[in-house]
Short mmCIF file of C-alpha atoms in Angstrom, two decimals:
data_model
loop_
_atom_site.label_atom_id
_atom_site.label_comp_id
_atom_site.label_asym_id
_atom_site.label_seq_id
_atom_site.Cartn_x
_atom_site.Cartn_y
_atom_site.Cartn_z
CA MET O 1 -15.39 35.47 31.36
CA THR O 2 -11.96 34.50 30.03
CA THR O 3 -9.66 37.10 28.51
CA PRO O 4 -9.24 36.57 24.79
CA PRO O 5 -5.74 35.67 23.53
CA ALA O 6 -3.53 38.54 22.34
CA LEU O 7 -3.57 37.10 18.87
CA GLU O 8 -5.97 34.68 17.29
CA VAL O 9 -5.76 33.44 13.71
CA ARG O 10 -8.56 31.09 12.77
CA GLU O 11 -8.75 28.90 9.67
CA VAL O 12 -7.04 31.48 7.49
CA THR O 13 -6.45 30.63 3.83
CA VAL O 14 -4.65 33.00 1.46
CA ARG O 15 -4.16 32.55 -2.27
CA TYR O 16 -2.16 34.72 -4.66
CA GLY O 17 -3.82 33.83 -7.94
CA ASP O 18 -3.28 30.08 -8.29
CA VAL O 19 -0.64 29.94 -5.57
CA LEU O 20 -1.74 28.74 -2.17
CA ALA O 21 0.24 30.85 0.34
CA LEU O 22 -1.51 29.87 3.58
CA ASP O 23 -3.65 26.77 3.99
CA ASN O 24 -6.16 26.76 6.83
CA VAL O 25 -3.84 28.32 9.43
CA THR O 26 -5.06 28.45 13.01
CA VAL O 27 -2.87 29.96 15.74
CA GLU O 28 -3.45 31.39 19.20
CA ILE O 29 -0.79 33.37 21.07
CA GLY O 30 -1.18 34.57 24.65
CA ARG O 31 -0.17 37.85 26.26
CA GLY O 32 3.45 38.54 27.18
CA VAL O 33 4.90 35.98 24.78
CA VAL O 34 7.67 36.11 22.20
CA CYS O 35 6.74 33.68 19.46
CA GLY O 36 9.18 32.77 16.70
CA LEU O 37 7.72 32.24 13.25
CA LEU O 38 9.92 29.76 11.41
CA GLY O 39 9.84 28.32 7.95
CA ALA O 40 11.66 28.12 4.62
CA ASN O 41 11.51 30.83 1.95
CA GLY O 42 8.01 30.89 0.52
CA SER O 43 6.53 29.08 3.50
CA GLY O 44 4.09 31.95 4.10
CA LYS O 45 5.78 33.73 7.05
CA SER O 46 5.47 37.23 5.59
CA THR O 47 2.00 36.46 4.27
CA LEU O 48 0.83 35.43 7.73
CA LEU O 49 2.18 38.65 9.28
CA LYS O 50 0.59 40.72 6.52
CA THR O 51 -2.70 38.91 6.89
CA ILE O 52 -2.76 39.69 10.61
CA ALA O 53 -2.14 43.36 9.76
CA GLU O 54 -4.77 43.09 6.97
CA LEU O 55 -2.24 44.23 4.41
CA VAL O 56 -3.29 41.00 2.68
CA THR O 57 -6.93 39.90 2.60
CA PRO O 58 -7.51 36.19 3.25
CA GLN O 59 -9.92 34.17 1.09
CA SER O 60 -11.38 32.68 4.24
CA GLY O 61 -10.90 32.69 8.00
CA HIS O 62 -10.48 35.59 10.39
CA VAL O 63 -8.06 37.32 12.76
CA ARG O 64 -8.72 38.75 16.23
CA ILE O 65 -6.33 40.98 18.17
CA HIS O 66 -7.11 41.07 21.89
CA GLY O 67 -10.53 39.78 20.84
CA LEU O 68 -11.09 42.73 18.49
CA PRO O 69 -11.45 42.71 14.71
CA PRO O 70 -8.12 43.91 13.19
CA ALA O 71 -9.54 47.23 11.95
CA GLN O 72 -10.67 48.10 15.48
CA ALA O 73 -7.36 46.97 16.98
CA ARG O 74 -5.44 49.12 14.49
CA LYS O 75 -7.58 52.13 15.27
CA ASN O 76 -6.84 51.62 18.98
CA GLY O 77 -3.11 51.57 18.21
CA LEU O 78 -2.66 48.01 19.47
CA LEU O 79 -0.75 46.73 16.46
CA GLY O 80 2.88 47.41 15.58
CA TYR O 81 4.58 46.21 12.38
CA VAL O 82 8.26 46.14 11.49
CA PRO O 83 8.54 45.56 7.73
CA GLN O 84 11.24 43.69 5.85
CA SER O 85 14.10 45.98 4.85
CA GLU O 86 13.33 45.55 1.16
CA GLN O 87 9.99 47.30 1.61
CA VAL O 88 11.48 50.58 2.82
CA ASP O 89 12.81 53.50 0.74
CA TRP O 90 16.01 54.18 2.69
CA ALA O 91 16.82 57.26 0.60
CA PHE O 92 13.65 59.03 1.77
CA PRO O 93 14.46 62.39 3.40
CA VAL O 94 13.41 61.53 6.96
CA ARG O 95 15.53 61.40 10.08
CA VAL O 96 15.48 58.59 12.63
CA ILE O 97 13.54 60.79 15.03
CA ASP O 98 10.94 61.53 12.31
CA VAL O 99 10.42 57.81 11.67
CA VAL O 100 9.95 57.09 15.38
CA MET O 101 7.55 60.04 15.66
CA MET O 102 5.40 58.37 12.98
CA GLY O 103 4.56 55.80 15.64
CA ARG O 104 2.74 58.53 17.53
CA TYR O 105 0.43 59.67 14.71
CA GLY O 106 -2.48 57.60 15.99
CA HIS O 107 -2.28 59.48 19.32
CA MET O 108 -2.19 62.94 17.75
CA GLY O 109 -4.77 65.41 16.52
CA LEU O 110 -5.70 65.65 12.87
CA THR O 111 -2.68 67.71 11.82
CA ARG O 112 -0.28 65.35 13.69
CA ARG O 113 1.45 68.18 15.49
CA PRO O 114 3.59 66.57 18.22
CA ARG O 115 2.92 67.49 21.86
CA LYS O 116 5.25 67.08 24.79
CA SER O 117 3.89 63.60 25.59
CA ASP O 118 4.71 62.56 22.00
CA ARG O 119 8.23 63.97 22.17
CA ASP O 120 8.79 62.25 25.51
CA ALA O 121 7.60 58.89 24.18
CA VAL O 122 9.91 59.24 21.16
CA ALA O 123 12.88 60.20 23.32
CA GLU O 124 12.29 57.18 25.56
CA ALA O 125 11.93 54.79 22.62
CA LEU O 126 15.18 56.10 21.12
CA GLU O 127 16.92 55.70 24.46
CA ARG O 128 15.76 52.11 24.90
CA THR O 129 16.92 51.10 21.45
CA GLY O 130 20.26 52.90 21.85
CA LEU O 131 19.59 55.36 19.04
CA THR O 132 19.57 58.66 20.95
CA ASP O 133 22.91 59.74 19.49
CA LEU O 134 21.76 58.87 15.97
CA ALA O 135 18.33 60.52 16.23
CA HIS O 136 19.09 63.28 13.76
CA ARG O 137 20.71 61.11 11.11
CA GLN O 138 18.89 60.42 7.86
CA ILE O 139 17.35 56.93 8.17
CA GLY O 140 19.45 55.47 5.33
CA ALA O 141 22.68 56.62 6.99
CA LEU O 142 22.25 53.90 9.63
CA SER O 143 23.61 50.35 9.57
CA GLY O 144 21.25 47.45 8.93
CA GLY O 145 20.85 46.70 12.62
CA GLN O 146 20.33 50.34 13.56
CA ARG O 147 17.63 50.64 10.89
CA LYS O 148 15.77 47.70 12.41
CA ARG O 149 16.10 49.26 15.84
CA ALA O 150 14.61 52.51 14.51
CA PHE O 151 11.49 50.68 13.33
CA ILE O 152 11.25 48.80 16.63
CA ALA O 153 11.56 52.17 18.41
CA ARG O 154 8.64 53.39 16.31
CA GLY O 155 6.53 50.51 17.64
CA ILE O 156 7.62 51.24 21.22
CA ALA O 157 6.73 54.93 20.86
CA GLN O 158 3.38 53.84 19.47
CA GLY O 159 2.71 51.75 22.59
CA ALA O 160 1.57 48.75 20.59
CA THR O 161 0.77 45.56 22.50
CA VAL O 162 0.94 43.13 19.58
CA PHE O 163 4.07 43.36 17.44
CA LEU O 164 4.67 41.76 14.07
CA LEU O 165 8.34 41.71 13.10
CA ASP O 166 9.31 40.48 9.64
CA GLU O 167 12.89 39.17 9.66
CA PRO O 168 14.27 41.64 12.23
CA PHE O 169 17.61 39.81 12.26
CA ALA O 170 18.25 39.77 8.52
CA GLY O 171 21.39 41.72 7.66
CA VAL O 172 21.99 42.66 11.30
CA ASP O 173 25.42 42.69 12.95
CA LYS O 174 25.95 40.86 16.23
CA PRO O 175 25.94 43.89 18.59
CA SER O 176 22.67 45.13 17.08
CA GLU O 177 21.22 41.64 17.29
CA ARG O 178 21.97 41.52 21.02
CA THR O 179 20.34 44.92 21.50
CA ILE O 180 17.26 43.84 19.54
CA VAL O 181 16.93 40.61 21.54
CA ARG O 182 17.22 42.54 24.81
CA VAL O 183 14.63 45.15 23.73
CA LEU O 184 12.17 42.54 22.50
CA ARG O 185 12.41 40.64 25.77
CA GLU O 186 11.88 43.84 27.75
CA MET O 187 8.76 44.52 25.71
CA ARG O 188 7.58 40.98 26.40
CA ASP O 189 8.19 41.48 30.13
CA GLU O 190 5.98 44.56 29.99
CA GLY O 191 3.15 42.44 28.63
CA ALA O 192 3.51 42.83 24.86
CA THR O 193 3.05 39.92 22.49
CA LEU O 194 5.60 39.58 19.69
CA LEU O 195 5.42 37.44 16.58
CA VAL O 196 8.89 37.36 15.03
CA SER O 197 9.62 35.74 11.70
CA THR O 198 13.21 34.62 11.38
CA HIS O 199 15.67 32.49 9.45
CA ASP O 200 18.05 32.46 12.37
CA LEU O 201 17.18 29.13 13.99
CA ALA O 202 20.19 29.30 16.30
CA GLY O 203 18.84 32.40 18.05
CA VAL O 204 15.31 31.09 18.54
CA GLY O 205 15.94 29.30 21.82
CA GLU O 206 17.46 32.41 23.39
CA LEU O 207 14.71 34.83 22.31
CA CYS O 208 11.48 32.92 21.98
CA ASP O 209 9.06 31.47 24.53
CA GLU O 210 7.34 29.50 21.81
CA ALA O 211 7.76 28.84 18.12
CA ILE O 212 5.55 28.18 15.14
CA LEU O 213 6.85 26.10 12.26
CA LEU O 214 5.13 27.10 9.06
CA HIS O 215 5.03 25.45 5.68
CA ARG O 216 1.86 27.00 4.25
CA ARG O 217 0.21 25.04 7.07
CA VAL O 218 1.20 25.06 10.72
CA LEU O 219 3.51 22.04 11.13
CA ALA O 220 4.11 22.61 14.82
CA HIS O 221 3.46 25.17 17.55
CA GLY O 222 4.97 24.87 21.03
CA SER O 223 8.09 25.48 23.08
CA PRO O 224 11.24 25.92 20.92
CA ASP O 225 12.84 22.66 22.06
CA ARG O 226 9.77 20.72 20.96
CA VAL O 227 9.53 22.51 17.61
CA LEU O 228 13.22 22.57 16.69
CA VAL O 229 13.57 18.79 16.30
CA PRO O 230 15.26 17.20 13.28
CA GLU O 231 12.17 15.41 12.02
CA LEU O 232 10.07 18.60 11.91
CA MET O 233 12.97 20.65 10.50
CA LEU O 234 13.27 18.19 7.64
CA ARG O 235 9.60 18.58 6.81
CA ALA O 236 9.74 22.38 6.99
CA PHE O 237 13.03 22.97 5.23
CA GLY O 238 13.21 19.90 3.03
CA LEU O 239 16.78 18.84 2.47
CA GLU O 240 18.10 22.26 3.44
CA GLU O 241 20.29 22.11 6.55
CA PRO O 242 19.01 24.41 9.29
CA ALA O 243 21.37 27.39 9.47
CA MET W 1 17.42 104.14 -18.48
CA THR W 2 18.74 103.47 -14.99
CA LEU W 3 19.23 100.01 -13.55
CA ILE W 4 16.17 100.44 -11.32
CA ASP W 5 14.03 101.36 -14.32
CA TRP W 6 15.42 98.43 -16.20
CA LEU W 7 14.31 96.11 -13.39
CA THR W 8 10.94 97.69 -12.63
CA VAL W 9 9.61 98.89 -15.97
CA PRO W 10 8.49 95.46 -17.19
CA PHE W 11 6.24 95.15 -14.17
CA THR W 12 4.50 98.46 -14.69
CA PHE W 13 2.48 96.66 -17.35
CA GLU W 14 -0.64 95.04 -16.00
CA PHE W 15 -0.26 91.92 -18.15
CA MET W 16 3.22 91.47 -16.71
CA GLN W 17 1.94 91.76 -13.15
CA ARG W 18 -0.71 89.13 -13.84
CA ALA W 19 1.83 86.87 -15.56
CA LEU W 20 4.17 87.19 -12.60
CA LEU W 21 1.44 86.49 -10.04
CA ALA W 22 0.12 83.45 -11.94
CA SER W 23 3.62 82.04 -12.48
CA VAL W 24 4.69 82.53 -8.87
CA LEU W 25 1.52 80.96 -7.44
CA ALA W 26 1.65 78.02 -9.83
CA GLY W 27 5.36 77.59 -9.15
CA ALA W 28 4.87 77.60 -5.39
CA VAL W 29 1.93 75.21 -5.19
CA CYS W 30 3.38 72.79 -7.75
CA ALA W 31 6.71 72.80 -5.90
CA VAL W 32 4.98 71.66 -2.71
CA LEU W 33 3.30 68.75 -4.52
CA SER W 34 6.50 67.95 -6.43
CA CYS W 35 8.17 66.76 -3.21
CA TRP W 36 5.71 63.89 -2.82
CA VAL W 37 5.50 63.27 -6.57
CA THR W 38 9.24 62.71 -6.93
CA LEU W 39 9.59 60.67 -3.72
CA ILE W 40 6.70 58.33 -4.51
CA GLY W 41 7.69 58.05 -8.16
CA TRP W 42 4.59 59.59 -9.67
CA SER W 43 6.30 61.67 -12.36
CA LEU W 44 4.56 59.77 -15.13
CA MET W 45 1.26 60.19 -13.29
CA GLY W 46 1.75 63.98 -13.24
CA ASP W 47 2.48 63.97 -16.95
CA ALA W 48 -0.58 61.81 -17.54
CA ILE W 49 -2.96 64.08 -15.65
CA SER W 50 -1.71 67.15 -17.46
CA HIS W 51 -2.24 65.58 -20.89
CA ALA W 52 -5.58 64.07 -19.96
CA VAL W 53 -7.16 67.44 -19.16
CA LEU W 54 -7.02 68.58 -22.81
CA PRO W 55 -10.56 67.48 -23.78
CA GLY W 56 -11.83 69.09 -20.56
CA VAL W 57 -10.23 72.42 -21.44
CA VAL W 58 -11.60 72.31 -24.97
CA LEU W 59 -15.12 71.36 -23.86
CA SER W 60 -15.06 74.15 -21.24
CA TYR W 61 -14.20 76.57 -24.03
CA LEU W 62 -17.07 75.27 -26.19
CA LEU W 63 -19.58 75.44 -23.33
CA GLY W 64 -18.38 78.81 -22.08
CA LEU W 65 -17.36 77.43 -18.67
CA PRO W 66 -14.22 78.36 -16.70
CA PHE W 67 -11.43 76.16 -18.09
CA ALA W 68 -10.71 74.84 -14.60
CA VAL W 69 -14.08 73.06 -14.43
CA GLY W 70 -13.56 70.82 -17.44
CA ALA W 71 -9.89 70.32 -16.64
CA LEU W 72 -10.67 69.14 -13.13
CA VAL W 73 -13.40 66.77 -14.31
CA PHE W 74 -11.10 65.14 -16.85
CA GLY W 75 -8.05 65.22 -14.55
CA VAL W 76 -9.79 63.46 -11.67
CA GLY W 77 -11.72 61.18 -14.06
CA SER W 78 -8.50 60.04 -15.71
CA VAL W 79 -6.89 59.22 -12.37
CA ALA W 80 -9.92 57.14 -11.45
CA LEU W 81 -9.86 55.41 -14.84
CA ILE W 82 -6.14 54.63 -14.54
CA GLY W 83 -6.74 53.11 -11.12
CA THR W 84 -9.66 51.04 -12.41
CA VAL W 85 -7.78 49.67 -15.42
CA ASN W 86 -4.80 48.87 -13.20
CA ARG W 87 -6.83 47.07 -10.53
CA THR W 88 -9.24 45.16 -12.75
CA SER W 89 -6.86 43.84 -15.39
CA ARG W 90 -3.39 42.32 -15.52
CA VAL W 91 -2.06 45.43 -17.28
CA LYS W 92 0.71 47.06 -15.24
CA GLU W 93 0.28 50.56 -13.86
CA ASP W 94 2.63 52.43 -16.18
CA ALA W 95 0.91 50.86 -19.19
CA ALA W 96 -2.52 51.79 -17.78
CA ILE W 97 -1.29 55.37 -17.33
CA GLY W 98 0.08 55.48 -20.88
CA ILE W 99 -3.13 54.16 -22.40
CA VAL W 100 -5.51 56.46 -20.54
CA PHE W 101 -3.60 59.72 -20.94
CA THR W 102 -2.82 59.32 -24.63
CA ALA W 103 -6.43 58.33 -25.31
CA MET W 104 -7.69 61.42 -23.46
CA PHE W 105 -5.18 63.66 -25.20
CA ALA W 106 -6.20 62.18 -28.56
CA LEU W 107 -9.85 62.89 -27.76
CA GLY W 108 -8.91 66.52 -27.14
CA VAL W 109 -6.96 66.73 -30.40
CA VAL W 110 -9.90 65.26 -32.34
CA ILE W 111 -12.40 67.68 -30.81
CA ILE W 112 -10.13 70.65 -31.54
CA SER W 113 -9.73 69.58 -35.16
CA ARG W 114 -13.51 69.58 -35.54
CA ILE W 115 -14.20 73.06 -34.08
CA SER W 116 -13.28 76.45 -35.51
CA SER W 117 -9.62 76.96 -36.21
CA ASP W 118 -9.41 80.28 -34.37
CA THR W 119 -9.10 78.41 -31.08
CA ASP W 120 -5.47 78.87 -30.31
CA LEU W 121 -4.16 75.37 -29.76
CA ARG W 122 -0.71 76.74 -29.11
CA HIS W 123 -1.82 78.43 -25.90
CA ILE W 124 -3.39 75.28 -24.52
CA LEU W 125 -0.35 73.21 -25.38
CA PHE W 126 2.43 75.66 -24.52
CA GLY W 127 0.76 78.04 -22.06
CA ASN W 128 0.69 81.80 -22.12
CA PRO W 129 1.03 83.57 -18.78
CA LEU W 130 1.05 86.93 -20.59
CA GLY W 131 -2.54 86.32 -21.67
CA VAL W 132 -3.99 85.45 -18.26
CA SER W 133 -7.27 87.28 -17.66
CA ASP W 134 -8.59 88.64 -14.35
CA VAL W 135 -11.11 85.79 -14.13
CA GLU W 136 -8.36 83.24 -14.65
CA ILE W 137 -6.19 84.91 -12.02
CA LEU W 138 -9.10 84.62 -9.61
CA GLN W 139 -9.45 80.90 -10.38
CA ILE W 140 -5.73 80.38 -9.85
CA VAL W 141 -5.75 82.26 -6.53
CA VAL W 142 -8.76 80.33 -5.20
CA MET W 143 -7.36 76.93 -6.20
CA THR W 144 -3.93 77.79 -4.77
CA VAL W 145 -5.36 78.90 -1.43
CA VAL W 146 -7.57 75.79 -1.15
CA THR W 147 -4.70 73.46 -2.07
CA LEU W 148 -2.26 75.03 0.37
CA ALA W 149 -4.88 74.95 3.14
CA VAL W 150 -5.50 71.23 2.60
CA VAL W 151 -1.74 70.61 2.52
CA ALA W 152 -1.26 72.56 5.75
CA PHE W 153 -3.66 70.19 7.51
CA THR W 154 -2.57 66.92 5.92
CA HIS W 155 1.11 67.21 5.02
CA ARG W 156 2.35 64.92 7.80
CA ASP W 157 -0.10 62.18 6.80
CA LEU W 158 0.82 62.60 3.14
CA THR W 159 4.50 62.25 3.95
CA LEU W 160 3.79 59.16 6.04
CA TYR W 161 1.85 57.73 3.09
CA ALA W 162 4.76 58.49 0.76
CA PHE W 163 7.32 56.90 3.09
CA ASP W 164 5.49 53.92 4.55
CA PRO W 165 1.87 53.28 3.51
CA ALA W 166 1.89 49.93 5.35
CA HIS W 167 2.57 51.68 8.66
CA ALA W 168 -0.18 54.21 7.90
CA HIS W 169 -2.54 51.27 7.46
CA VAL W 170 -1.33 49.47 10.58
CA ILE W 171 -1.92 52.49 12.85
CA GLY W 172 -5.49 52.81 11.59
CA LEU W 173 -5.14 55.52 8.91
CA ARG W 174 -6.51 54.94 5.42
CA PRO W 175 -3.66 54.92 2.89
CA ARG W 176 -6.11 54.55 -0.02
CA ARG W 177 -7.82 57.76 1.05
CA LEU W 178 -4.50 59.55 1.42
CA GLU W 179 -3.54 58.35 -2.05
CA ALA W 180 -6.82 59.63 -3.46
CA LEU W 181 -6.33 62.97 -1.69
CA LEU W 182 -2.82 63.35 -3.07
CA LEU W 183 -3.94 62.49 -6.60
CA GLY W 184 -6.80 64.98 -6.27
CA LEU W 185 -4.37 67.70 -5.17
CA LEU W 186 -2.13 66.74 -8.07
CA ALA W 187 -5.01 67.23 -10.51
CA VAL W 188 -5.80 70.66 -9.04
CA THR W 189 -2.19 71.83 -9.24
CA VAL W 190 -1.96 70.69 -12.85
CA VAL W 191 -4.95 72.89 -13.61
CA ILE W 192 -3.41 75.83 -11.73
CA ALA W 193 -0.19 75.60 -13.72
CA LEU W 194 -1.86 74.87 -17.05
CA GLN W 195 -2.38 78.53 -17.93
CA VAL W 196 1.26 79.33 -17.27
CA LEU W 197 3.12 76.41 -18.80
CA GLY W 198 0.58 74.64 -20.99
CA ILE W 199 -0.22 70.97 -21.15
CA ILE W 200 3.13 69.81 -22.46
CA MET W 201 5.40 71.50 -19.94
CA VAL W 202 3.20 71.57 -16.85
CA VAL W 203 4.80 68.42 -15.50
CA ALA W 204 8.14 70.26 -15.26
CA MET W 205 6.81 72.23 -12.30
CA LEU W 206 5.66 68.97 -10.68
CA ILE W 207 9.02 67.24 -10.98
CA ILE W 208 11.99 69.60 -11.24
CA PRO W 209 11.63 71.59 -7.97
CA GLY W 210 11.22 68.43 -5.89
CA ALA W 211 14.09 66.68 -7.66
CA THR W 212 16.35 69.72 -7.20
CA ALA W 213 15.52 70.00 -3.51
CA TYR W 214 16.01 66.24 -3.00
CA LEU W 215 19.65 66.68 -4.03
CA LEU W 216 20.16 69.39 -1.43
CA THR W 217 18.73 68.05 1.83
CA ASP W 218 17.89 64.98 3.92
CA ARG W 219 14.95 66.60 5.70
CA PHE W 220 11.48 66.68 4.25
CA GLU W 221 10.48 70.10 5.61
CA ARG W 222 13.62 71.66 4.17
CA MET W 223 13.06 69.85 0.91
CA MET W 224 9.68 71.55 0.66
CA LEU W 225 11.11 75.00 1.42
CA ILE W 226 13.94 74.60 -1.08
CA ALA W 227 11.55 73.31 -3.75
CA VAL W 228 9.25 76.30 -3.30
CA ALA W 229 12.16 78.75 -3.23
CA THR W 230 13.75 77.44 -6.43
CA SER W 231 10.41 77.20 -8.20
CA VAL W 232 9.34 80.73 -7.31
CA ALA W 233 12.77 82.04 -8.27
CA ALA W 234 12.47 80.27 -11.62
CA SER W 235 9.05 81.83 -12.20
CA VAL W 236 10.26 85.36 -11.46
CA VAL W 237 13.47 85.07 -13.47
CA GLY W 238 11.68 83.25 -16.30
CA VAL W 239 8.91 85.83 -16.69
CA TYR W 240 11.38 88.67 -16.47
CA ALA W 241 13.80 87.16 -18.96
CA SER W 242 11.00 86.42 -21.37
CA PHE W 243 10.14 90.13 -21.44
CA LEU W 244 13.72 91.28 -21.95
CA LEU W 245 14.58 88.66 -24.55
CA ASP W 246 11.13 88.58 -26.14
CA VAL W 247 10.81 84.79 -25.86
CA ALA W 248 8.10 82.41 -24.61
CA PRO W 249 7.68 82.83 -20.80
CA GLY W 250 6.57 79.23 -20.16
CA GLY W 251 9.64 77.87 -21.89
CA MET W 252 11.89 80.36 -20.05
CA ILE W 253 10.49 79.30 -16.65
CA VAL W 254 11.16 75.63 -17.34
CA LEU W 255 14.64 76.41 -18.66
CA VAL W 256 15.53 78.30 -15.46
CA GLN W 257 14.20 75.39 -13.38
CA ALA W 258 16.31 73.00 -15.42
CA LEU W 259 19.39 75.20 -14.93
CA LEU W 260 18.82 75.21 -11.17
CA PHE W 261 18.49 71.43 -11.24
CA ALA W 262 21.70 71.14 -13.26
CA ALA W 263 23.50 73.31 -10.71
CA ALA W 264 22.27 71.11 -7.85
CA TYR W 265 23.09 67.96 -9.81
CA LEU W 266 26.68 69.09 -10.23
CA LEU W 267 27.35 71.15 -7.12
CA ALA W 268 25.10 69.91 -4.28
CA PRO W 269 27.31 69.62 -1.20
CA ARG W 270 26.52 65.96 -0.48
CA TYR W 271 24.64 64.45 -3.39
CA GLY W 272 26.11 66.51 -6.24
CA LEU W 273 28.19 64.79 -8.89
CA LEU W 274 31.40 66.60 -7.92
CA ALA W 275 30.97 65.93 -4.20
CA ARG W 276 30.30 62.26 -4.87
CA ARG W 277 33.37 61.99 -7.08
CA ALA W 278 35.48 63.61 -4.39
CA GLY W 279 33.78 61.38 -1.81
CA ALA W 280 34.63 58.24 -3.77
CA ARG W 281 38.31 59.20 -3.75
CA ARG W 282 38.23 59.56 0.02
CA ALA W 283 36.11 56.45 0.48
CA ALA W 284 38.91 54.10 1.43
CA VAL W 285 40.09 56.37 4.23
CA LEU W 286 36.55 57.08 5.47
CA ASP W 287 35.58 53.41 5.43
CA THR W 288 38.35 52.56 7.82
CA ALA W 289 37.47 55.46 10.11
CA GLU W 290 33.76 54.65 10.09
CA ALA W 291 34.32 50.97 10.79
CA ALA W 292 36.30 51.92 13.89
CA GLN W 293 33.63 54.41 14.95
CA GLY W 294 30.85 51.88 14.30
CA THR W 295 32.47 49.33 16.61
CA ALA W 296 32.91 52.00 19.27
CA SER W 297 29.28 53.13 19.20
CA ALA W 298 28.03 49.53 19.14
CA GLU W 299 30.07 48.85 22.25
CA ARG W 300 28.63 51.95 23.92
CA VAL W 301 25.12 50.72 23.16
CA GLN W 302 25.90 47.42 24.79
CA GLY W 303 27.55 49.03 27.80
#
């Protein structure tokens, strides 16, 4: 019996009204892989991530996470999701440590009262993302990069094995970007699978083991040096110069 | 009359004791809900539920049922109807809310106009804590205890839903169920507070305490405590002042809440108007300092 891939997307089509967002997308990603998800604005990157998390329901096709239907995988705490910054209410009265603790809710009893194991997991996740000193700050008091790190810490505390990150490098300063790259690679080395949507084509080679080029359909999927070629870039980004 | 007499005499009357108890319970339980209502942006929803219960209250009166029964049926029914109209048409949510609650309220007005005129519309619309009966007190106590018990078990999930419903979904919780639970609790608290403040002002208790507390803290648990404290204080002061000044208690309670909000709006240490003005003047200096500190801490992270 072969082990199923960490992430399997099969013949997925998503429409928003008349707009075709994803057209028959099929992707398989193995365990312990960082996969970059590249494409122009409106190419369906966020939609693909949301479809995998079942935040968006596809018209056809299906998703498997470690061979499990997504609902089962979510219940088992396998899936972590780092949303785009625009989707978060940064003025909400929660501290960094509270946000990271939310990663533990699936492990807790019904009232979500944290136990020592939960507090330890949160402390470790904060440490790894370099946020220990900022743990008691309100979430909106952080810089853009620190905010991203807080949501990544939440996924680490959760112990997810498949991570979906929507533009984790958008609005992030260089030091935070280096920290994020280091943390993501550590997670990969521990066996996690990460699907990372990004505009930052320059950083793809450094971070990613493979890359997917999306333009509603999958234009290419392979090692970064085979995907990031001028001919494919032109098809994915049109006349836009790669950044 | 000594000062002690002056303070205690009003509450030697049984109707004053009942008014105080009803107002304090309603204030406390609404304040708890108001934290989520203001953070999610459901103020209009709270207003909608309170107006939509009117036909339920009137029908309860006609059928001789406890007012809470009809109010709950119409409160929960309206929420469901708003959700249905919103999901199954291209009408936006605020429009769906506006249509459903005004239609329900209109239905109540029409029924009232048809039945005997000795029904006191004023009490339904403006509340009358001084006229709360023992049976109504019992209803209020039971609903308050049930609501607070449910909140005690679910408050962390409700806060997660309010902050990040997508994450709730991704870790295998059911945000739609949490939403339904919160709306159900909202309907119950509207009914609890109805007797005290009346249909028109009930929403004050569901917005003002949470908004006041939001200006005073960055921590959700503290926000809840502050909201309850200010709301209970407003109920006590409002009922008391209404006795001394011989004015409407519901109106007095809301006025005290509004005064507390105004104080927080102006004077809150971090988010008050004056602090922000002062902060803006210092901004240039702070910016420079923070930039230096930011670089330092980033370097430490790397090191």
